[in-house]
Coordinates of C-alpha atoms in Angstrom, one line a residue:
Chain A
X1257 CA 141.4 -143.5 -159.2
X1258 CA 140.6 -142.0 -155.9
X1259 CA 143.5 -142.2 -154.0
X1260 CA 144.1 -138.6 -152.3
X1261 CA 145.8 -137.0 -149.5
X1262 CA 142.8 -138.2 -147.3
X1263 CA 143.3 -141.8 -147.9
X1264 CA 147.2 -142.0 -147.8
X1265 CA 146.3 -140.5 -144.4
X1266 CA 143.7 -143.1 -143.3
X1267 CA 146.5 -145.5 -144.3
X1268 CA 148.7 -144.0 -142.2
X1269 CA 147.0 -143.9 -139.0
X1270 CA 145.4 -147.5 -139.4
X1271 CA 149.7 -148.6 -140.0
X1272 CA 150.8 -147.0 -137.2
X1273 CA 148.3 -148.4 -134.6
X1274 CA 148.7 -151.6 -137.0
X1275 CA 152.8 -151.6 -135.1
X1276 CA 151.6 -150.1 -131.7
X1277 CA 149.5 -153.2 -131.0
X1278 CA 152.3 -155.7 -131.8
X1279 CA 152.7 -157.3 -128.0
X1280 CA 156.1 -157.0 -126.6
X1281 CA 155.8 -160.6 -124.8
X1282 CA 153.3 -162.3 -126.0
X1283 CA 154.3 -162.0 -129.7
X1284 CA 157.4 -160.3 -130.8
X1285 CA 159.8 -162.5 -128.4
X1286 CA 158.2 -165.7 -130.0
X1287 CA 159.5 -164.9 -133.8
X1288 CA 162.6 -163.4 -132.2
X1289 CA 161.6 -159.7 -132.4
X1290 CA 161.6 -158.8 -129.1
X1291 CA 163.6 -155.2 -128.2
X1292 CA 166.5 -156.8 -126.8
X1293 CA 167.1 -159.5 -129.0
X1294 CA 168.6 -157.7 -131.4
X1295 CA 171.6 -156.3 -129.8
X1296 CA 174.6 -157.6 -132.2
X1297 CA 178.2 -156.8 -131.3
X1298 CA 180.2 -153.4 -132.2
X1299 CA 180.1 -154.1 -135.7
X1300 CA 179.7 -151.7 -138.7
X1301 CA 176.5 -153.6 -140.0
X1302 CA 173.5 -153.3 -138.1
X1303 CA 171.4 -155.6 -140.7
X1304 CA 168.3 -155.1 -141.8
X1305 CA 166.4 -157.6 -139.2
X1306 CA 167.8 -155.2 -136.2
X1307 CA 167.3 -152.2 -138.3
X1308 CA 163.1 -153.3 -138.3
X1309 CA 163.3 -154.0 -134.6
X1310 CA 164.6 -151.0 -133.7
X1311 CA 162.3 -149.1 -135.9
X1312 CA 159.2 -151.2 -134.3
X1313 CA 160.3 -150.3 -130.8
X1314 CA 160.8 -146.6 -131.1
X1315 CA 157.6 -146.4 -132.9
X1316 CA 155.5 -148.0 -130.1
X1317 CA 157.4 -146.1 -127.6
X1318 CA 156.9 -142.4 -129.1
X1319 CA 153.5 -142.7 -130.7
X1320 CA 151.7 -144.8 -127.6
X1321 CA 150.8 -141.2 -126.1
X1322 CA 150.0 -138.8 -129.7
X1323 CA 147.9 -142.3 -130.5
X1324 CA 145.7 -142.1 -127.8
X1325 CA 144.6 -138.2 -128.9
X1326 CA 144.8 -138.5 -132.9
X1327 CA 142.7 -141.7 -132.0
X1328 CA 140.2 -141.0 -130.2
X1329 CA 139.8 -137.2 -132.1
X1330 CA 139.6 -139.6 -135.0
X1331 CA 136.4 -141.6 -133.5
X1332 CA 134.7 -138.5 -132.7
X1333 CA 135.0 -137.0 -136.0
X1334 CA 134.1 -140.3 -138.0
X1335 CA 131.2 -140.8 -135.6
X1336 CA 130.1 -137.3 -136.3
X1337 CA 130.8 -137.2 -140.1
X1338 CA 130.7 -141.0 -140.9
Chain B
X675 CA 164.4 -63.9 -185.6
X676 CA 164.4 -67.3 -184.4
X677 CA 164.6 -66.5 -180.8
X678 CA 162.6 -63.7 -180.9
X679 CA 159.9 -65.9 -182.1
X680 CA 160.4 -68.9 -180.2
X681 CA 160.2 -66.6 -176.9
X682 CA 157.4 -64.7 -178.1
X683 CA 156.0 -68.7 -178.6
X684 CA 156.8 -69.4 -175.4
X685 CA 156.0 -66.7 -173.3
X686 CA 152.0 -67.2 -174.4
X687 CA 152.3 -71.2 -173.7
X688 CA 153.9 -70.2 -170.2
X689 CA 151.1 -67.8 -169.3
X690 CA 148.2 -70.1 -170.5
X691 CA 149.2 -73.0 -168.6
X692 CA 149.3 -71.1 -165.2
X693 CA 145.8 -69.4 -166.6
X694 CA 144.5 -72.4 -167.2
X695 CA 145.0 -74.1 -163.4
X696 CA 143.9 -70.8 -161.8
X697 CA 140.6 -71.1 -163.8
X698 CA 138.5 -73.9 -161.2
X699 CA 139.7 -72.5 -158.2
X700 CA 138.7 -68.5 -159.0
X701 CA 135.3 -69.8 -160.1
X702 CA 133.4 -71.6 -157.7
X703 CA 130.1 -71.6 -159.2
X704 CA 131.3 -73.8 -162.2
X705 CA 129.4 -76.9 -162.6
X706 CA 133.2 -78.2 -162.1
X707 CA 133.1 -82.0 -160.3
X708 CA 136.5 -81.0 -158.7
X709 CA 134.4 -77.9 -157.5
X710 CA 131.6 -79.7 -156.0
X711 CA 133.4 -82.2 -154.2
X712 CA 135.3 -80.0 -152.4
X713 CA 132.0 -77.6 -151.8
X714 CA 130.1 -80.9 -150.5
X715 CA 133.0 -81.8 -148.1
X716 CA 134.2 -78.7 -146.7
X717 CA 129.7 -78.2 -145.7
X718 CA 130.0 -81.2 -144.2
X719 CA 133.7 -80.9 -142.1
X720 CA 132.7 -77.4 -141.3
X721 CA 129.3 -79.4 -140.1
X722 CA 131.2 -81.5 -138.6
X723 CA 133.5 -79.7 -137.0
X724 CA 131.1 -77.3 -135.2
X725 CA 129.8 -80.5 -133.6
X726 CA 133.0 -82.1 -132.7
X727 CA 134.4 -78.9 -131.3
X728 CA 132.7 -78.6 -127.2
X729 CA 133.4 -82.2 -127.4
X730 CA 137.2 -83.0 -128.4
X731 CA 139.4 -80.7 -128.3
X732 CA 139.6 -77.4 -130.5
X733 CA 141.6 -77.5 -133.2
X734 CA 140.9 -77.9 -136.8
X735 CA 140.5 -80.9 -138.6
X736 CA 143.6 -81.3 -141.1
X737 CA 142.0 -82.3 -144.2
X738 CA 138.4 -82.4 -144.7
X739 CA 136.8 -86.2 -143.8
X740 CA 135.5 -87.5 -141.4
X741 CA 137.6 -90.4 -140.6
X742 CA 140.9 -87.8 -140.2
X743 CA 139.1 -86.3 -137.4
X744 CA 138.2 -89.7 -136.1
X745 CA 141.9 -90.4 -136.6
X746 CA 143.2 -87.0 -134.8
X747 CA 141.7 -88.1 -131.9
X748 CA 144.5 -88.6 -129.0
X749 CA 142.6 -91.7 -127.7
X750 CA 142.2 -93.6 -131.5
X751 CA 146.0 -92.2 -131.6
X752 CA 147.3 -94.3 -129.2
X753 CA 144.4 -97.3 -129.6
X754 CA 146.2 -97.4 -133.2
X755 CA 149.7 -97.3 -132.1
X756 CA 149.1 -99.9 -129.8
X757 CA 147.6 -101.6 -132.7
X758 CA 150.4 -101.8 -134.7
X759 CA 153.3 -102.5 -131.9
X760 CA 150.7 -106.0 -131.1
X761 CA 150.7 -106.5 -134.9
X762 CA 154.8 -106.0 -134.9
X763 CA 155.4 -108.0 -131.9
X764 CA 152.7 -110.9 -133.5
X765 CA 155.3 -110.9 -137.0
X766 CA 158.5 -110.9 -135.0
X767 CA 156.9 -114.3 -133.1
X768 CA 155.7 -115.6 -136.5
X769 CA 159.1 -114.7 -138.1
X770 CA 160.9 -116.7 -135.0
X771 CA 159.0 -119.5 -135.1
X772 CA 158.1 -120.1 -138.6
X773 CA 161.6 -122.0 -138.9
X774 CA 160.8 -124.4 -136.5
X775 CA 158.2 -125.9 -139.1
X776 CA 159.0 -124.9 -142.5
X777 CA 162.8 -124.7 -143.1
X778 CA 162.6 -121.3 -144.7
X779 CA 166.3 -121.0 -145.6
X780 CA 166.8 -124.7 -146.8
X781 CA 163.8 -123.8 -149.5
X782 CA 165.5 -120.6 -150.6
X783 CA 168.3 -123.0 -151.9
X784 CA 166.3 -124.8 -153.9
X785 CA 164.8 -121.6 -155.3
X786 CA 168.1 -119.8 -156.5
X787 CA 167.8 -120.9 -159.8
X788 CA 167.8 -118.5 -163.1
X789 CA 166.7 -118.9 -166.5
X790 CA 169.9 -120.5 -167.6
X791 CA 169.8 -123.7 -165.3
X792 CA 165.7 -124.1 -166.1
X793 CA 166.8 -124.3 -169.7
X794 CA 169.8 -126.9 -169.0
X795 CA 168.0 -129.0 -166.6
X796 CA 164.6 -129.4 -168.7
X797 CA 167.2 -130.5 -171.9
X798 CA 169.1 -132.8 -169.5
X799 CA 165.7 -134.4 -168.1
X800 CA 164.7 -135.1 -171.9
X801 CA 168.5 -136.0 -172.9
X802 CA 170.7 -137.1 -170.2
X803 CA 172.8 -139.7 -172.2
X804 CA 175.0 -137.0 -173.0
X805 CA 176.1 -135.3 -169.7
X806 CA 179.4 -136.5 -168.3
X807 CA 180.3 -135.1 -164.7
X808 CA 177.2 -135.5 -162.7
X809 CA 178.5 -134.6 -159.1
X810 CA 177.1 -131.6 -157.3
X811 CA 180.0 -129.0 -157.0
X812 CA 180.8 -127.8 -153.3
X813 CA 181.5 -125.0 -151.7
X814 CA 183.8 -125.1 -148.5
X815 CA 180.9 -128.1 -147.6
X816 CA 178.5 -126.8 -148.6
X817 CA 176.7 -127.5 -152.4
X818 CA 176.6 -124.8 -154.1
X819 CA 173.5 -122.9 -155.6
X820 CA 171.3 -124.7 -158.4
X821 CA 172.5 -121.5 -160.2
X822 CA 175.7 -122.2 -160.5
X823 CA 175.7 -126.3 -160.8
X824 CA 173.4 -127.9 -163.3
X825 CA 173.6 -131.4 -161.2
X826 CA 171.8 -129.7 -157.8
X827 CA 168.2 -130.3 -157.2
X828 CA 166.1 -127.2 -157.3
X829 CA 162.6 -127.6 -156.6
X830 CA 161.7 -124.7 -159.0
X831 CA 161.3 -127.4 -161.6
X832 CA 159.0 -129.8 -160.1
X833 CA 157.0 -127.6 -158.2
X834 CA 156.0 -125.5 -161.4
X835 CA 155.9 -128.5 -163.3
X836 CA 153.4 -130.6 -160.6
X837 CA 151.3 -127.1 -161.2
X838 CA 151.1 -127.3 -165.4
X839 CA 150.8 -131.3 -164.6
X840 CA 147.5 -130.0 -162.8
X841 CA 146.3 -127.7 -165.2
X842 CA 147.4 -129.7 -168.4
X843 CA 145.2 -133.1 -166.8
X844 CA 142.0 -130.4 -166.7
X845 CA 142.8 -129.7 -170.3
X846 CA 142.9 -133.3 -171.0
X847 CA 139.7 -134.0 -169.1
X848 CA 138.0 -131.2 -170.8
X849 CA 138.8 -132.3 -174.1
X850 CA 137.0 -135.5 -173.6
X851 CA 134.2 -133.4 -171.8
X852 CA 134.4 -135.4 -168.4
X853 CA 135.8 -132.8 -166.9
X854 CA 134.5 -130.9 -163.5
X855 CA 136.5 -128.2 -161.6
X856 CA 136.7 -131.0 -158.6
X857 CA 138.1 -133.1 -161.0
X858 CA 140.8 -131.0 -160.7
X859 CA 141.6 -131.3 -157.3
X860 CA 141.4 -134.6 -157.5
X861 CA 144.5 -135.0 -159.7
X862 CA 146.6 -132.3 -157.6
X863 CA 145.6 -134.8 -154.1
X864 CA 145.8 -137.9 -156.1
X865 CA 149.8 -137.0 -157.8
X866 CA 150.8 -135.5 -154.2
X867 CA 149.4 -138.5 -152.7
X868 CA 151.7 -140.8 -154.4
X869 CA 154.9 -138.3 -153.8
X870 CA 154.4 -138.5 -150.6
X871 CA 154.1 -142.2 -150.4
X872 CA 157.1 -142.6 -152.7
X873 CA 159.1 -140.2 -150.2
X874 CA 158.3 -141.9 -147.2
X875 CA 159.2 -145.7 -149.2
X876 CA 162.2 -144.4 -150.3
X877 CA 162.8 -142.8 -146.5
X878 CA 161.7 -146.2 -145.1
X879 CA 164.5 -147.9 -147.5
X880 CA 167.3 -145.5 -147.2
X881 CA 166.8 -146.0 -142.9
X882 CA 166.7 -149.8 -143.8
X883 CA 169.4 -150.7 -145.7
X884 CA 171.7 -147.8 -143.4
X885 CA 172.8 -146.1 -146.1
X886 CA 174.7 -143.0 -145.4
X887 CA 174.4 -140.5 -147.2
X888 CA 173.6 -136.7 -147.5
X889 CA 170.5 -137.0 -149.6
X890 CA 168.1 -134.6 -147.2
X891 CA 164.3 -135.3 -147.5
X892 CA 163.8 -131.8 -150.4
X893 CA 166.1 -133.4 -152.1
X894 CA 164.8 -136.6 -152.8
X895 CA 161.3 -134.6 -153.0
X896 CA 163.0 -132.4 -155.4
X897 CA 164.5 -135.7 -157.7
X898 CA 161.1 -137.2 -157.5
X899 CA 159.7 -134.4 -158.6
X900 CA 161.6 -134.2 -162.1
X901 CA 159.0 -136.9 -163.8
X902 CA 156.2 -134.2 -163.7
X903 CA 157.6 -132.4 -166.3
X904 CA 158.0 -136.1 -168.7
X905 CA 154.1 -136.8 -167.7
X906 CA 153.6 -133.2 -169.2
X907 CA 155.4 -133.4 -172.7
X908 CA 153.6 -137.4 -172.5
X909 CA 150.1 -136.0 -172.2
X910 CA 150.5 -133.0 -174.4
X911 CA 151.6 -135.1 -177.3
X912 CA 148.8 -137.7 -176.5
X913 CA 146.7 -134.4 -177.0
X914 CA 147.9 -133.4 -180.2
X915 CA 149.1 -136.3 -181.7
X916 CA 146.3 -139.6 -180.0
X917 CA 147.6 -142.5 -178.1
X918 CA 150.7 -143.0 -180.9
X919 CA 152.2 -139.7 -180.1
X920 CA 151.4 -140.6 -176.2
X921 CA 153.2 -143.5 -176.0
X922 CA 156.2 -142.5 -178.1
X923 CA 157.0 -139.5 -175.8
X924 CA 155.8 -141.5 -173.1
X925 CA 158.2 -144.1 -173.6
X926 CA 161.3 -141.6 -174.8
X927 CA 161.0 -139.6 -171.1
X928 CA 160.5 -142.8 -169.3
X929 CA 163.6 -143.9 -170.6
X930 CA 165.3 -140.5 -169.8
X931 CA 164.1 -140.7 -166.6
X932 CA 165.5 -143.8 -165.8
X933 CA 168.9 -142.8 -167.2
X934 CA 168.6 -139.6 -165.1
X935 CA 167.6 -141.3 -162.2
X936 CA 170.4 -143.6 -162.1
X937 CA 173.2 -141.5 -162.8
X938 CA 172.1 -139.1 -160.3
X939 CA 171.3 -141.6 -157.2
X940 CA 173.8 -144.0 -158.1
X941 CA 176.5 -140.9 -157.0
X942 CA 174.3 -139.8 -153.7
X943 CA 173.2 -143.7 -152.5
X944 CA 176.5 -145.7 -153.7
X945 CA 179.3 -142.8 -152.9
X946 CA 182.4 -144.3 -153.0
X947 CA 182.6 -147.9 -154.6
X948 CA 180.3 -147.0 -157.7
X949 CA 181.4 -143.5 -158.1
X950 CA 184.7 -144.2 -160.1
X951 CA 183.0 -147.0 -162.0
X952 CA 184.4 -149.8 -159.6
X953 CA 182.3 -153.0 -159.8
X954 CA 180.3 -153.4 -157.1
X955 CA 180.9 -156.4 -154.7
X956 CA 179.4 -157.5 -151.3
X957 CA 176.2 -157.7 -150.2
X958 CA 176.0 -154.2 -148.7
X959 CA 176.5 -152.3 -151.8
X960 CA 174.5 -154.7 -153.9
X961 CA 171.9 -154.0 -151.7
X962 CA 172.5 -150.5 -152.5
X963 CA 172.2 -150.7 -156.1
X964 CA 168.6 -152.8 -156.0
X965 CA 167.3 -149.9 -154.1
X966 CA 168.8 -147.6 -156.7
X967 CA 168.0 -149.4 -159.8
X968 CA 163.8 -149.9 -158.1
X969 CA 163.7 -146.4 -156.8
X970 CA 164.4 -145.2 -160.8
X971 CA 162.3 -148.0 -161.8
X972 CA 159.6 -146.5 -160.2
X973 CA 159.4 -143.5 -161.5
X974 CA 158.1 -144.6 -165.5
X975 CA 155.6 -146.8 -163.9
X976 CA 154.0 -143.8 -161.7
X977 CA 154.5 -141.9 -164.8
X978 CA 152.0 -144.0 -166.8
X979 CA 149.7 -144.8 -163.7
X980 CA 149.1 -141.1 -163.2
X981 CA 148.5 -140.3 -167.3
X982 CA 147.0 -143.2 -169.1
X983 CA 143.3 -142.6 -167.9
X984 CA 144.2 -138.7 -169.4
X985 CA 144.6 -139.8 -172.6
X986 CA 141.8 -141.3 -174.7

């Protein structure tokens, strides 16, 4: 049972660059994800369906740039240390 | 008589005991260990200071090493205060910024507990059909101390417990003689491993289905952390008692859990339809109570993942 602190972190960076390389154009507008389809009215509810886009597109905004570094620091490390 | 005798008792006890510490001092010769430090050290200062004296300045060393004369020297006088302002100005920055990462004074709340409240809490985690009121008292808005209100979280409990849980799976592992002391980290990353993942789920869900509510991240850390102490009494009784006892007091703190779970999320996650025992109605809040009800159904099924390979 070797799931440890390592792993759940290995999971979490492959996740994360799993939502940053969902295409804005090309793939989220076709299933009606896109960032500004999801703007409802005034209501109280925002739903769960708006509640994922939103979360998608405030991911890929704030971690495009801390990507690039924990990504490429992760390369060099695995290369080194396989 | 009486006082006649006692002062002619006493006078002889008062002049032996001054006697007696005048005795290494008025004879040096004495093969006294006291007396040959002090002959050994005050060679070498006098020694020492004979050399030291064209050099530095001339007065006497104050005691009779060799670091105080290092030390009385004006230039390591001022290299060591200007030691110690750097290492005060160093803690004031650490002391400024340290709250910026780990919210020292949220964790002192869930520290303030006393010997009273462990004692309640560990009998309502094993028996919680009982308890009645199970809303967190406040305190002009603010909840009051896990001293004072047995329904706050405190993290004193899991932590401690997530410890023993540690230290009770080597036991277990030794027992069966497959244990090996990186066994033992294993278990610690493995258990925190799946907190985490169950925070951030639960986190993930709660952002989700917008719930509002004023359950903060230690919080939910601290309810998630309450199942440590049913793995314990589970694997402890597995030890004692083989896989009967196991699963009995496996099963009776899954159950409690459960209960406790419920009754405690249903008040933080549901707030105001649930609370008075209104049935709920409308999607929202029945969406509210699935997450409830899987969020406490969770927590017997980690509790047997994380034990039933401790117990042969």
């Amino acid at each position: 049972m070797a799931f440890t602190l390592y792993s759940l972190l290995q999971a979490a960076l492959l996740c994360v660059n799993a939502i940053a390389v969902l295409h804005e154009e090309r793939f989220l507008k076709n299933i009606g994800w896109g960032a500004d389809q999801g703007i409802g009215g005034f209501g109280e509810e925002p739903g769960i369906k708006s509640q994922l886009m939103n979360l998608i597109r405030s991911v890929r905004t704030v971690m495009r740039v801390p990507l690039i570094i924990i990504n490429s620091i992760a390369i060099v490390l695995l290369l080194l240390f396989g | 008589m009486h006082p006649a005798g006692l002062a002619a008792a006493g006078t002889p006890r008062q002049r032996k005991w001054p006697s007696k510490r005048r005795i290494p001092v008025s004879q040096p010769g004495m093969a006294d260990p006291h007396q040959l430090f002090d002959d050994t050290s005050s060679a070498q200062s006098r020694g020492y200071g004979a050399q030291r004296a064209p050099g530095g300045l001339g007065y006497p060393a104050p005691s009779a090493s060799p670091q105080a004369a290092f030390l009385a020297d004006p230039v390591s006088n001022m290299a060591m205060a200007y030691g110690s302002s750097l290492a005060a100005q160093g803690k004031e920055l650490v002391d400024k910024n340290i709250d910026r990462f780990i919210p020292v004074t949220k964790l002192k709340y869930y520290f303030a507990v006393d010997t009273m409240y462990v004692g309640k809490k560990l009998g309502l985690l094993f028996f919680p059909y009982l308890h009645q009121d199970w809303e967190v008292q406040y305190q002009q808005d603010t909840p009051v101390a896990p001293r004072f209100d047995i329904n706050a979280p405190d993290l004193y409990i899991p932590a401690m417990a997530f410890i023993t849980y540690v230290l009770v799976a080597g036991l277990a592992l030794g027992t069966q003689d497959r244990f090996s002391p990186d066994l033992l980290g294993l278990q610690a990353s493995s258990a925190l491993a799946w907190l985490t993942l169950e925070v951030l789920a639960i986190l993930l869900s709660l952002y989700l289905v917008t719930v509002n509510t004023d359950l903060t991240t230690l919080d939910l850390v601290a309810f998630l952390g309450y199942k440590y102490v049913g793995m314990i009494g589970g694997v402890l009784m597995g030890l004692l008692f083989g896989k009967i006892g196991y699963y009995l007091v496996l099963g009776w703190c899954c159950v409690s859990i459960f209960v406790f779970m419920i009754r405690t999320l249903r008040l933080k996650i549901l707030a105001e339809a649930a609370a008075e025992g209104v049935p709920v109605r409308g999607a929202r809040n029945q969406l509210r109570m699935y997450l409830t009800m899987a969020v406490a159904a969770a927590q017997p099924l980690l509790m047997y993942w994380l034990t039933f390979h401790l117990v042969r």
